[in-house]
mmCIF file of C-alpha atoms in Angstrom:
data_model
loop_
_atom_site.group_PDB
_atom_site.id
_atom_site.type_symbol
_atom_site.label_atom_id
_atom_site.label_comp_id
_atom_site.label_asym_id
_atom_site.label_seq_id
_atom_site.Cartn_x
_atom_site.Cartn_y
_atom_site.Cartn_z
ATOM 1 C CA MET B 1 -0.253 -33.650 23.926
ATOM 2 C CA LYS B 2 1.364 -32.981 20.575
ATOM 3 C CA VAL B 3 0.447 -29.483 19.004
ATOM 4 C CA HIS B 4 1.770 -27.622 15.915
ATOM 5 C CA VAL B 5 2.556 -24.068 16.302
ATOM 6 C CA ASN B 6 3.280 -21.953 13.338
ATOM 7 C CA GLY B 7 4.145 -25.381 11.703
ATOM 8 C CA GLU B 8 6.580 -26.405 14.501
ATOM 9 C CA ALA B 9 5.588 -29.697 16.454
ATOM 10 C CA MET B 10 5.461 -29.170 20.125
ATOM 11 C CA GLU B 11 4.526 -31.031 23.267
ATOM 12 C CA ARG B 12 2.475 -29.490 25.445
ATOM 13 C CA PRO B 13 0.592 -30.046 28.789
ATOM 14 C CA ALA B 14 -2.831 -31.778 28.216
ATOM 15 C CA GLY B 15 -5.937 -29.606 28.131
ATOM 16 C CA GLU B 16 -3.884 -26.280 27.794
ATOM 17 C CA THR B 17 -5.852 -23.245 26.779
ATOM 18 C CA LEU B 18 -4.780 -20.953 23.887
ATOM 19 C CA ALA B 19 -4.366 -18.237 26.617
ATOM 20 C CA ASP B 20 -1.798 -20.318 28.503
ATOM 21 C CA LEU B 21 0.158 -21.236 25.214
ATOM 22 C CA LEU B 22 0.721 -17.467 24.211
ATOM 23 C CA ALA B 23 1.972 -16.636 27.755
ATOM 24 C CA ALA B 24 4.312 -19.655 27.964
ATOM 25 C CA LEU B 25 5.666 -18.342 24.510
ATOM 26 C CA GLY B 26 5.930 -14.707 25.318
ATOM 27 C CA ALA B 27 3.041 -14.076 22.998
ATOM 28 C CA VAL B 28 1.092 -11.611 25.406
ATOM 29 C CA GLY B 29 -1.152 -8.801 24.927
ATOM 30 C CA GLY B 30 -2.835 -7.613 21.800
ATOM 31 C CA ARG B 31 -0.172 -7.676 19.577
ATOM 32 C CA VAL B 32 -0.831 -11.218 18.032
ATOM 33 C CA ALA B 33 -3.429 -12.707 16.286
ATOM 34 C CA THR B 34 -4.406 -16.485 16.600
ATOM 35 C CA LEU B 35 -5.898 -19.239 14.679
ATOM 36 C CA VAL B 36 -6.622 -22.742 15.627
ATOM 37 C CA ASN B 37 -6.995 -25.067 12.725
ATOM 38 C CA ASP B 38 -7.530 -22.005 10.538
ATOM 39 C CA ASP B 39 -10.105 -20.588 12.389
ATOM 40 C CA VAL B 40 -9.382 -17.037 13.811
ATOM 41 C CA VAL B 41 -9.657 -16.870 17.651
ATOM 42 C CA PRO B 42 -10.283 -13.699 18.819
ATOM 43 C CA ALA B 43 -8.448 -12.116 21.823
ATOM 44 C CA ALA B 44 -11.464 -12.277 24.136
ATOM 45 C CA ALA B 45 -11.920 -16.078 23.419
ATOM 46 C CA ARG B 46 -8.298 -17.413 23.990
ATOM 47 C CA THR B 47 -8.909 -18.481 27.790
ATOM 48 C CA ALA B 48 -12.076 -20.566 26.894
ATOM 49 C CA GLN B 49 -10.298 -22.048 23.977
ATOM 50 C CA THR B 50 -9.024 -25.502 25.119
ATOM 51 C CA LEU B 51 -6.247 -26.782 23.077
ATOM 52 C CA ALA B 52 -6.460 -30.725 21.688
ATOM 53 C CA GLU B 53 -4.127 -33.300 20.459
ATOM 54 C CA ASN B 54 -2.773 -32.128 16.887
ATOM 55 C CA ASP B 55 -4.341 -29.013 16.653
ATOM 56 C CA ARG B 56 -2.551 -26.492 14.230
ATOM 57 C CA ILE B 57 -2.135 -23.302 15.824
ATOM 58 C CA GLU B 58 -1.058 -20.314 14.133
ATOM 59 C CA ILE B 59 0.297 -17.111 15.677
ATOM 60 C CA LEU B 60 0.725 -14.185 13.607
ATOM 61 C CA THR B 61 2.096 -10.535 13.952
ATOM 62 C CA PHE B 62 2.870 -7.343 12.038
ATOM 63 C CA ALA B 63 6.260 -6.812 10.254
ATOM 64 C CA GLY B 64 7.539 -4.417 7.634
ATOM 65 C CA GLY B 65 5.927 -4.491 4.455
ATOM 66 C CA GLY B 66 5.249 -2.340 1.506
ATOM 67 C CA MET A 1 -3.208 26.542 -0.444
ATOM 68 C CA SER A 2 -6.635 25.277 0.973
ATOM 69 C CA ALA A 3 -7.017 21.950 2.337
ATOM 70 C CA ASP A 4 -7.072 19.188 -0.288
ATOM 71 C CA PRO A 5 -8.254 15.948 1.480
ATOM 72 C CA PHE A 6 -9.379 12.630 -0.077
ATOM 73 C CA GLN A 7 -11.569 10.039 0.678
ATOM 74 C CA LEU A 8 -10.948 6.273 1.190
ATOM 75 C CA GLY A 9 -14.585 4.908 1.581
ATOM 76 C CA ASP A 10 -16.183 6.772 4.757
ATOM 77 C CA LEU A 11 -12.273 8.043 6.102
ATOM 78 C CA THR A 12 -10.620 11.275 5.158
ATOM 79 C CA PHE A 13 -6.848 11.965 4.682
ATOM 80 C CA THR A 14 -5.073 15.112 3.962
ATOM 81 C CA SER A 15 -1.603 13.277 3.307
ATOM 82 C CA ARG A 16 -1.232 11.711 -0.273
ATOM 83 C CA LEU A 17 2.011 10.262 0.348
ATOM 84 C CA LEU A 18 1.391 6.396 1.833
ATOM 85 C CA LEU A 19 4.364 4.714 3.121
ATOM 86 C CA GLY A 20 5.275 0.965 3.128
ATOM 87 C CA THR A 21 7.401 -0.199 6.288
ATOM 88 C CA GLY A 22 9.180 -2.656 4.307
ATOM 89 C CA LYS A 23 13.170 -2.858 3.797
ATOM 90 C CA PHE A 24 13.744 -0.433 6.348
ATOM 91 C CA SER A 25 17.673 -1.098 8.176
ATOM 92 C CA ASP A 26 16.038 -0.892 11.516
ATOM 93 C CA SER A 27 12.426 0.589 13.304
ATOM 94 C CA ALA A 28 14.260 3.882 14.216
ATOM 95 C CA THR A 29 15.317 4.900 10.695
ATOM 96 C CA MET A 30 11.610 3.606 9.744
ATOM 97 C CA LEU A 31 9.967 5.541 12.319
ATOM 98 C CA ARG A 32 11.990 8.585 11.671
ATOM 99 C CA ALA A 33 10.897 8.147 7.969
ATOM 100 C CA ILE A 34 7.410 8.024 8.502
ATOM 101 C CA ALA A 35 7.743 11.155 10.534
ATOM 102 C CA ALA A 36 9.342 12.765 8.040
ATOM 103 C CA SER A 37 7.113 11.696 5.148
ATOM 104 C CA GLY A 38 3.840 12.748 7.005
ATOM 105 C CA ALA A 39 2.310 9.820 5.726
ATOM 106 C CA GLN A 40 -1.003 9.064 7.353
ATOM 107 C CA ILE A 41 -1.495 5.622 5.969
ATOM 108 C CA VAL A 42 1.385 3.158 6.363
ATOM 109 C CA THR A 43 1.309 -0.247 5.287
ATOM 110 C CA VAL A 44 2.597 -3.454 7.213
ATOM 111 C CA ALA A 45 2.869 -6.971 6.554
ATOM 112 C CA LEU A 46 1.797 -10.228 8.373
ATOM 113 C CA ARG A 47 4.171 -12.694 9.378
ATOM 114 C CA ARG A 48 4.514 -15.628 11.848
ATOM 115 C CA PHE A 49 5.411 -14.814 15.439
ATOM 116 C CA ASN A 50 9.060 -15.341 16.207
ATOM 117 C CA ARG A 51 9.457 -16.799 19.289
ATOM 118 C CA ALA A 52 13.440 -16.072 19.639
ATOM 119 C CA GLN A 53 12.688 -12.275 19.330
ATOM 120 C CA PRO A 54 9.427 -11.655 21.226
ATOM 121 C CA GLU A 55 10.111 -8.066 21.243
ATOM 122 C CA ASP A 56 11.044 -7.558 17.608
ATOM 123 C CA ASP A 57 7.594 -6.220 16.751
ATOM 124 C CA LEU A 58 6.441 -3.203 14.891
ATOM 125 C CA PHE A 59 2.663 -3.267 15.958
ATOM 126 C CA GLY A 60 3.854 -1.480 19.338
ATOM 127 C CA PRO A 61 5.796 1.633 18.093
ATOM 128 C CA LEU A 62 3.269 2.236 14.886
ATOM 129 C CA SER A 63 0.299 2.381 16.811
ATOM 130 C CA ARG A 64 1.552 4.638 19.069
ATOM 131 C CA LEU A 65 2.253 7.166 16.172
ATOM 132 C CA PRO A 66 0.048 9.968 16.149
ATOM 133 C CA GLY A 67 -2.381 10.310 13.021
ATOM 134 C CA VAL A 68 -1.579 7.318 11.434
ATOM 135 C CA THR A 69 -3.929 4.475 9.913
ATOM 136 C CA LEU A 70 -2.079 0.969 9.665
ATOM 137 C CA MET A 71 -3.077 -0.759 6.171
ATOM 138 C CA PRO A 72 -1.942 -4.173 6.433
ATOM 139 C CA ASN A 73 -1.206 -6.007 3.218
ATOM 140 C CA THR A 74 -1.849 -9.489 2.168
ATOM 141 C CA SER A 75 1.358 -10.194 1.043
ATOM 142 C CA GLY A 76 2.353 -13.713 0.721
ATOM 143 C CA ALA A 77 -1.029 -14.787 -0.396
ATOM 144 C CA ARG A 78 -0.840 -16.578 -3.332
ATOM 145 C CA ASP A 79 -4.741 -16.727 -4.373
ATOM 146 C CA ALA A 80 -8.332 -14.901 -3.271
ATOM 147 C CA ALA A 81 -8.731 -17.523 -0.429
ATOM 148 C CA GLU A 82 -5.386 -16.870 1.276
ATOM 149 C CA ALA A 83 -5.672 -13.216 0.727
ATOM 150 C CA ILE A 84 -9.056 -12.951 2.261
ATOM 151 C CA ARG A 85 -7.916 -15.055 5.146
ATOM 152 C CA ALA A 86 -4.907 -12.648 5.608
ATOM 153 C CA ALA A 87 -7.130 -9.748 5.689
ATOM 154 C CA ARG A 88 -9.820 -11.253 8.380
ATOM 155 C CA ILE A 89 -6.685 -11.994 10.702
ATOM 156 C CA ALA A 90 -5.302 -8.491 10.154
ATOM 157 C CA ARG A 91 -8.130 -6.734 10.985
ATOM 158 C CA GLU A 92 -8.074 -8.897 14.094
ATOM 159 C CA LEU A 93 -4.834 -7.814 14.983
ATOM 160 C CA CYS A 94 -5.261 -4.023 14.432
ATOM 161 C CA GLY A 95 -8.753 -2.738 13.970
ATOM 162 C CA SER A 96 -7.987 -1.159 10.821
ATOM 163 C CA ARG A 97 -10.710 -1.758 7.787
ATOM 164 C CA LEU A 98 -7.979 -0.912 5.130
ATOM 165 C CA ILE A 99 -6.380 -3.769 3.677
ATOM 166 C CA LYS A 100 -4.256 -3.535 0.520
ATOM 167 C CA VAL A 101 -5.155 -6.836 -1.378
ATOM 168 C CA GLU A 102 -1.791 -7.971 -2.767
ATOM 169 C CA ILE A 103 -1.922 -11.232 -4.250
ATOM 170 C CA HIS A 104 1.460 -11.992 -6.437
ATOM 171 C CA PRO A 105 2.072 -15.696 -7.171
ATOM 172 C CA ASN A 106 5.280 -15.535 -8.727
ATOM 173 C CA PRO A 107 8.375 -13.787 -6.884
ATOM 174 C CA GLN A 108 10.372 -13.581 -9.845
ATOM 175 C CA HIS A 109 8.231 -10.541 -10.803
ATOM 176 C CA LEU A 110 5.829 -10.023 -8.239
ATOM 177 C CA LEU A 111 2.925 -8.986 -10.632
ATOM 178 C CA PRO A 112 -0.390 -9.170 -9.217
ATOM 179 C CA ASP A 113 -2.849 -11.853 -10.228
ATOM 180 C CA ALA A 114 -5.709 -9.556 -11.590
ATOM 181 C CA ILE A 115 -8.487 -12.478 -11.554
ATOM 182 C CA GLU A 116 -7.619 -13.572 -7.879
ATOM 183 C CA THR A 117 -7.274 -9.644 -6.654
ATOM 184 C CA LEU A 118 -10.721 -9.095 -8.364
ATOM 185 C CA GLU A 119 -12.282 -12.197 -6.426
ATOM 186 C CA ALA A 120 -10.794 -11.445 -3.139
ATOM 187 C CA ALA A 121 -11.967 -7.635 -3.590
ATOM 188 C CA LYS A 122 -15.248 -8.636 -4.143
ATOM 189 C CA VAL A 123 -15.729 -10.794 -0.790
ATOM 190 C CA LEU A 124 -13.808 -8.523 1.315
ATOM 191 C CA ALA A 125 -15.563 -5.268 -0.001
ATOM 192 C CA ALA A 126 -19.084 -7.022 0.985
ATOM 193 C CA GLU A 127 -17.516 -7.582 4.468
ATOM 194 C CA GLY A 128 -16.917 -3.900 5.161
ATOM 195 C CA PHE A 129 -13.212 -3.689 4.210
ATOM 196 C CA LEU A 130 -11.859 -0.831 2.464
ATOM 197 C CA VAL A 131 -10.149 -2.468 -0.188
ATOM 198 C CA MET A 132 -6.895 -1.147 -1.695
ATOM 199 C CA PRO A 133 -6.028 -3.522 -4.574
ATOM 200 C CA TYR A 134 -2.405 -3.480 -5.725
ATOM 201 C CA MET A 135 -3.100 -4.187 -9.798
ATOM 202 C CA PRO A 136 -1.948 -4.203 -12.963
ATOM 203 C CA ALA A 137 -2.281 -0.834 -15.005
ATOM 204 C CA ASP A 138 -5.179 -2.191 -16.543
ATOM 205 C CA PRO A 139 -7.831 0.207 -17.279
ATOM 206 C CA VAL A 140 -10.891 -2.486 -17.562
ATOM 207 C CA LEU A 141 -9.649 -4.330 -14.563
ATOM 208 C CA ALA A 142 -9.757 -0.831 -12.608
ATOM 209 C CA LYS A 143 -13.522 -0.525 -13.662
ATOM 210 C CA ARG A 144 -14.404 -4.077 -12.477
ATOM 211 C CA LEU A 145 -12.787 -3.473 -9.285
ATOM 212 C CA GLU A 146 -14.859 -0.170 -8.577
ATOM 213 C CA ASP A 147 -17.869 -2.276 -9.690
ATOM 214 C CA VAL A 148 -17.379 -4.501 -6.633
ATOM 215 C CA GLY A 149 -16.862 -1.624 -4.135
ATOM 216 C CA VAL A 150 -13.020 -1.284 -3.486
ATOM 217 C CA ALA A 151 -11.951 2.387 -1.905
ATOM 218 C CA SER A 152 -9.243 2.664 -4.474
ATOM 219 C CA VAL A 153 -7.422 1.392 -7.106
ATOM 220 C CA MET A 154 -3.703 0.960 -6.711
ATOM 221 C CA PRO A 155 -2.185 0.386 -10.276
ATOM 222 C CA LEU A 156 1.447 -0.388 -10.393
ATOM 223 C CA GLY A 157 4.057 2.142 -12.007
ATOM 224 C CA ALA A 158 6.684 -0.632 -12.272
ATOM 225 C CA PRO A 159 7.494 -4.052 -10.464
ATOM 226 C CA ILE A 160 7.638 -3.898 -6.907
ATOM 227 C CA GLY A 161 11.039 -2.621 -5.697
ATOM 228 C CA SER A 162 12.458 -2.138 -9.378
ATOM 229 C CA GLY A 163 12.664 1.423 -9.492
ATOM 230 C CA GLN A 164 11.963 1.797 -13.047
ATOM 231 C CA GLY A 165 9.196 4.673 -12.575
ATOM 232 C CA LEU A 166 6.152 5.261 -14.321
ATOM 233 C CA GLY A 167 6.412 2.457 -17.061
ATOM 234 C CA THR A 168 2.627 2.621 -16.787
ATOM 235 C CA SER A 169 1.850 5.901 -17.640
ATOM 236 C CA GLU A 170 -0.134 5.739 -20.660
ATOM 237 C CA MET A 171 -2.383 3.235 -18.924
ATOM 238 C CA LEU A 172 -2.594 5.425 -16.042
ATOM 239 C CA ARG A 173 -3.721 8.298 -17.652
ATOM 240 C CA ILE A 174 -6.933 5.803 -18.881
ATOM 241 C CA ILE A 175 -7.359 4.932 -15.613
ATOM 242 C CA ILE A 176 -7.354 8.074 -14.122
ATOM 243 C CA GLU A 177 -9.932 9.444 -16.705
ATOM 244 C CA ASN A 178 -12.330 6.888 -16.173
ATOM 245 C CA SER A 179 -12.092 6.348 -12.177
ATOM 246 C CA ARG A 180 -14.884 7.218 -9.694
ATOM 247 C CA VAL A 181 -12.547 5.952 -6.860
ATOM 248 C CA PRO A 182 -8.732 7.403 -5.809
ATOM 249 C CA VAL A 183 -6.082 6.123 -8.024
ATOM 250 C CA ILE A 184 -2.926 5.602 -5.859
ATOM 251 C CA VAL A 185 0.248 4.818 -7.779
ATOM 252 C CA ASP A 186 1.743 1.781 -6.094
ATOM 253 C CA ALA A 187 5.000 0.173 -6.670
ATOM 254 C CA GLY A 188 8.015 1.123 -9.009
ATOM 255 C CA LEU A 189 9.136 4.455 -8.170
ATOM 256 C CA ARG A 190 12.327 5.349 -7.623
ATOM 257 C CA ALA A 191 12.573 9.448 -7.496
ATOM 258 C CA PRO A 192 10.625 12.140 -6.219
ATOM 259 C CA SER A 193 10.266 13.742 -9.658
ATOM 260 C CA GLU A 194 8.240 10.453 -10.849
ATOM 261 C CA ALA A 195 5.690 10.581 -7.703
ATOM 262 C CA ALA A 196 5.466 14.362 -8.704
ATOM 263 C CA HIS A 197 4.588 13.295 -12.331
ATOM 264 C CA ALA A 198 2.021 10.923 -10.956
ATOM 265 C CA MET A 199 0.205 13.559 -9.222
ATOM 266 C CA GLU A 200 0.168 16.223 -12.169
ATOM 267 C CA MET A 201 -1.291 13.668 -14.287
ATOM 268 C CA GLY A 202 -4.230 13.438 -11.438
ATOM 269 C CA CYS A 203 -3.304 10.697 -9.260
ATOM 270 C CA ALA A 204 -5.129 10.858 -5.854
ATOM 271 C CA ALA A 205 -1.726 9.813 -3.796
ATOM 272 C CA VAL A 206 1.150 7.329 -4.265
ATOM 273 C CA LEU A 207 2.480 4.673 -2.172
ATOM 274 C CA ILE A 208 6.217 4.562 -1.587
ATOM 275 C CA ASN A 209 8.277 2.023 0.190
ATOM 276 C CA SER A 210 11.596 0.897 -1.474
ATOM 277 C CA ALA A 211 12.317 4.217 -2.785
ATOM 278 C CA VAL A 212 12.584 5.771 0.806
ATOM 279 C CA ALA A 213 13.615 2.727 2.572
ATOM 280 C CA ALA A 214 16.733 1.984 0.296
ATOM 281 C CA ALA A 215 17.751 5.650 -0.207
ATOM 282 C CA GLU A 216 20.957 6.275 1.464
ATOM 283 C CA ARG A 217 19.146 8.726 4.148
ATOM 284 C CA PRO A 218 15.785 7.488 4.388
ATOM 285 C CA ALA A 219 14.386 10.428 6.396
ATOM 286 C CA ASP A 220 15.635 12.655 4.017
ATOM 287 C CA MET A 221 14.173 10.936 0.855
ATOM 288 C CA ALA A 222 10.629 10.820 2.666
ATOM 289 C CA ALA A 223 10.717 14.411 3.199
ATOM 290 C CA ALA A 224 11.533 14.741 -0.488
ATOM 291 C CA PHE A 225 8.700 12.692 -1.724
ATOM 292 C CA ALA A 226 6.653 14.410 0.504
ATOM 293 C CA GLN A 227 7.636 17.813 -1.183
ATOM 294 C CA ALA A 228 7.066 16.267 -4.722
ATOM 295 C CA VAL A 229 3.499 14.673 -4.048
ATOM 296 C CA GLN A 230 2.370 18.076 -2.824
ATOM 297 C CA ALA A 231 3.963 19.961 -5.769
ATOM 298 C CA GLY A 232 2.547 17.339 -8.088
ATOM 299 C CA ARG A 233 -0.999 17.574 -6.682
ATOM 300 C CA ALA A 234 -0.804 21.648 -6.546
ATOM 301 C CA ALA A 235 0.211 21.420 -10.317
ATOM 302 C CA TYR A 236 -2.809 19.014 -11.220
ATOM 303 C CA ARG A 237 -5.282 21.502 -9.399
ATOM 304 C CA ALA A 238 -3.481 24.727 -11.218
ATOM 305 C CA GLY A 239 -4.235 23.102 -14.657
ATOM 306 C CA LEU A 240 -1.054 22.270 -16.498
ATOM 307 C CA MET A 241 -0.901 24.382 -19.903
ATOM 308 C CA PRO A 242 -1.753 22.179 -23.050
ATOM 309 C CA ARG A 243 0.955 20.447 -25.091
ATOM 310 C CA ARG A 244 1.802 22.050 -28.486
ATOM 311 C CA ALA A 245 3.541 20.426 -31.371
ATOM 312 C CA THR A 246 4.684 23.748 -32.307
ATOM 313 C CA ALA A 247 6.528 26.942 -30.632
ATOM 314 C CA SER A 248 4.580 29.569 -29.203
ATOM 315 C CA ALA A 249 6.247 32.665 -28.803
ATOM 316 C CA THR A 250 6.025 34.542 -25.006
ATOM 317 C CA SER A 251 7.499 37.601 -26.581
ATOM 318 C CA PRO A 252 6.576 39.956 -29.201
ATOM 319 C CA LEU A 253 8.118 38.765 -32.695
ATOM 320 C CA THR A 254 7.620 42.108 -34.448
ATOM 321 C CA SER A 255 10.783 43.810 -35.308
ATOM 322 C CA PHE A 256 11.506 47.434 -34.008
ATOM 323 C CA LEU A 257 14.368 48.157 -36.322
ATOM 324 C CA LYS A 258 13.166 47.048 -39.751
ATOM 325 C CA GLU A 259 9.308 46.277 -39.325
ATOM 326 C CA GLU A 260 8.522 47.700 -43.074
ATOM 327 C CA THR A 261 11.230 45.282 -44.766
ATOM 328 C CA ARG A 262 10.166 41.898 -42.898
ATOM 329 C CA ASN A 263 7.834 39.577 -44.375
ATOM 330 C CA LEU A 264 6.201 38.373 -40.869
ATOM 331 C CA ARG A 265 3.994 35.464 -41.570
ATOM 332 C CA PRO A 266 1.039 34.127 -39.048
ATOM 333 C CA GLU A 267 2.126 31.332 -36.852
ATOM 334 C CA THR A 268 0.749 28.154 -37.590
#
């Protein structure tokens, strides 16, 4: 299935969970926040969040800023 | 000197220097500057996770600093809706209720959008955030923000990163006189003397980033700002003497040689 991760189109296995996607990308632990189609998905809900065709996933973290 | 804490909502802080984490050459330099500053609140920004450098992450080292509370900002938001979304994401990420609402639609001058800032502040304060709005130095807006429940107001001294100093000091004076929440000067300062000036005027704290990060030796500059903030605060508490239009002698003016021939006039 095709999904969009941080604006980038990506081919992922059908039925993949958000937790699986994060692990595959190396974004593990509590260091990232996630949104699927603009809704915040809390860390505890990522294993239950199954991704679907054309989902827009945002993975965010902190950077330096004033 | 006695402990002199200030409150942001229900949180109490003793350091009146807040530090931003942008523009540092590397994380080690940033961490040394934070330590030297004594800051208890440091700002961070949100950005997309970088797959190419998954370890290029500030959250780990910052979250291990003792006594430091993170204050995420909403930089990059162009309107209230984007800022509100960023605030919710940031809280999910670090659990901190402090949020610096920063909405500047124009990258040329980075000046804050007063209308969108007020709207975002209203929504976020109602959701339990401790809202810290980066704002124009506008006394009327400061009261409007206070009315919607912000934890502080953070008027700019000058445009972000400009180092132009306290260009808004007359407006800041009015804001301070009228504010029931802490007034924190955010943005534009270059020299520790400017931070001291802001504190002497009665600001509760100052937020510094570029002036430290872009200094030749950031940790040393952070320490200098810490001292300036403490000195300025101490001076404010000590009470500055009134300003006078004329001289006022500190030594006796009576002559001890020819007093009888002098025509001394009373001071005006």
